[in-house]
Amino acid sequence: MTNDLISPDLARQIEDFIHSRQADIEGFIRALVETESPSGDEPGSRAVVDLLAAAANELQCVSKVERVDVTGIGQHLVVHAFHSQRQNGNILLVGHTDTVHSRGSVGERPWRKENNRIYGPGIFDMKANCALAVEVLRAFDELKVVPRYGITLALTCDEEVGSLSGWPVLERIAQSESPRCAFVLEPPAAGGRVKTGRKGTGIFAIKCEGKAAHAGLDPEKGASAILELARQTERLHALNQSGSGITVNVGVVHGGTRSNVVAAEAEGEIDVRFRTEAEAKEIEKILSRLEPIDERVKVYVSGGINRPPLERNAAVIELFERARGVASLLGFELGEAQVGGASDGNFLAAMGIPVLDGLGISGDGAHAVHEHILADDIPRRGALLAGLLASM
Ligand SMILES: [Zn+2]
């Protein structure tokens, strides 16, 4: 990929423009952070959407602002921009307005700026990035940049609790618009690296049924379900050494009744991750064919795959190379990372849409008390996203 994606002048102009709005953007981010919106907080969700919808409605390039109500959950926001370009196709920008921080968190850990760091609950994951998406559209407006494709920005309100109502909204857009690609505004990996792969996930349960017996009088008549579960756990965790993208964790176990009884029952909860569809099939096969080690014990496995992988395929690499080209115009090196955690990007990727994830502002502490972004990364990341959109 070459550097003639967009003109170097335009890249710098966009960065300068966003930089000139640094104080306003920080104010916007602050307002979003101080409007608390933990997942499932309907009034909080609406209030955050009020702020974002008002900002989007100011923009010339925005033709439609759609608010999708979900009773008892909140509101999804869909912003349609560059309607005249939609005949060429669309690009989907994906983010979320909910946070994992319960109401009152902002009182305990208020918005504060310390040197280059801006702290606040939900700022890094990902309210600052919701603001950034709107600011990128504003930069296009002000600099009279018209990208080749229409842009649809979808901000859902229940991503942090599994996107039960948000995913159908994204799926509807993906089906009706068949976007050329999707850019996911989740936080980047350490060092600002974008995410070119996310593992898929599965949740399984294992149940062992043995035979109870008195541990002192006739232990040989018993078949310990706990021993079987322990051996199966060892067997499953050995898969982590296989060198593949598969990881398995028996994270919860229950079993037995009393210390002087050979346990008749034991069960475990299993988290499974994998890098590719082929690995998903492989681990499903392994789990469905798990044989007991003690033949007197019955072993049952239930559950299944719940999120497909975002595979680092050729289309993803192409988007990454494009982003890297834009970054180099802006004078920085953009890295990539493959991570274990899933996002809505996983589902979009499974629909065959090329996805580049982790395009948010650098920082640290997602879901934690030290959650923050780096102030000087706002214009850089804004210019990266804008440059990427303009280069398509
Ligand atoms: Zn997030």
Tab-separated table of N, CA, C and O and ligand atoms in Angstrom, residues 96 98 124-126 159-160 185-187 367, ligand 1:
chain	number	residue	atom	x	y	z
A	96	HIS	N	-20.284	2.263	21.037
A	96	HIS	CA	-21.358	2.087	22.024
A	96	HIS	C	-21.326	3.207	23.052
A	96	HIS	O	-20.258	3.751	23.351
A	98	ASP	N	-22.902	2.847	26.166
A	98	ASP	CA	-23.011	2.371	27.551
A	98	ASP	C	-21.624	2.141	28.154
A	98	ASP	O	-20.631	2.026	27.430
A	124	PHE	N	-12.431	5.969	28.162
A	124	PHE	CA	-11.570	5.230	27.216
A	124	PHE	C	-12.399	4.185	26.460
A	124	PHE	O	-12.192	3.932	25.280
A	125	ASP	N	-13.360	3.597	27.177
A	125	ASP	CA	-14.235	2.550	26.604
A	125	ASP	C	-15.684	2.966	26.806
A	125	ASP	O	-16.314	2.506	27.736
A	126	MET	N	-16.238	3.860	25.930
A	126	MET	CA	-15.587	4.530	24.840
A	126	MET	C	-16.266	5.857	24.508
A	126	MET	O	-16.524	6.162	23.372
A	159	GLU	N	-23.679	-2.736	24.555
A	159	GLU	CA	-22.537	-3.556	24.122
A	159	GLU	C	-21.875	-4.247	25.304
A	159	GLU	O	-21.435	-5.394	25.205
A	160	GLU	N	-21.802	-3.537	26.415
A	160	GLU	CA	-21.065	-4.076	27.568
A	160	GLU	C	-21.788	-5.247	28.238
A	160	GLU	O	-21.219	-5.915	29.091
A	185	LEU	N	-14.855	1.468	16.825
A	185	LEU	CA	-14.211	2.529	17.608
A	185	LEU	C	-13.852	2.093	19.025
A	185	LEU	O	-13.719	2.920	19.918
A	186	GLU	N	-13.696	0.783	19.231
A	186	GLU	CA	-13.273	0.290	20.542
A	186	GLU	C	-11.863	0.809	20.844
A	186	GLU	O	-11.116	1.187	19.937
A	187	PRO	N	-11.499	0.838	22.131
A	187	PRO	CA	-10.149	1.295	22.475
A	187	PRO	C	-9.080	0.441	21.798
A	187	PRO	O	-9.292	-0.745	21.566
A	367	HIS	N	-12.716	-0.377	31.941
A	367	HIS	CA	-13.496	-1.045	33.000
A	367	HIS	C	-12.867	-0.887	34.384
A	367	HIS	O	-13.360	-1.463	35.361
B	1	ZN	ZN	-16.191	-1.055	24.535
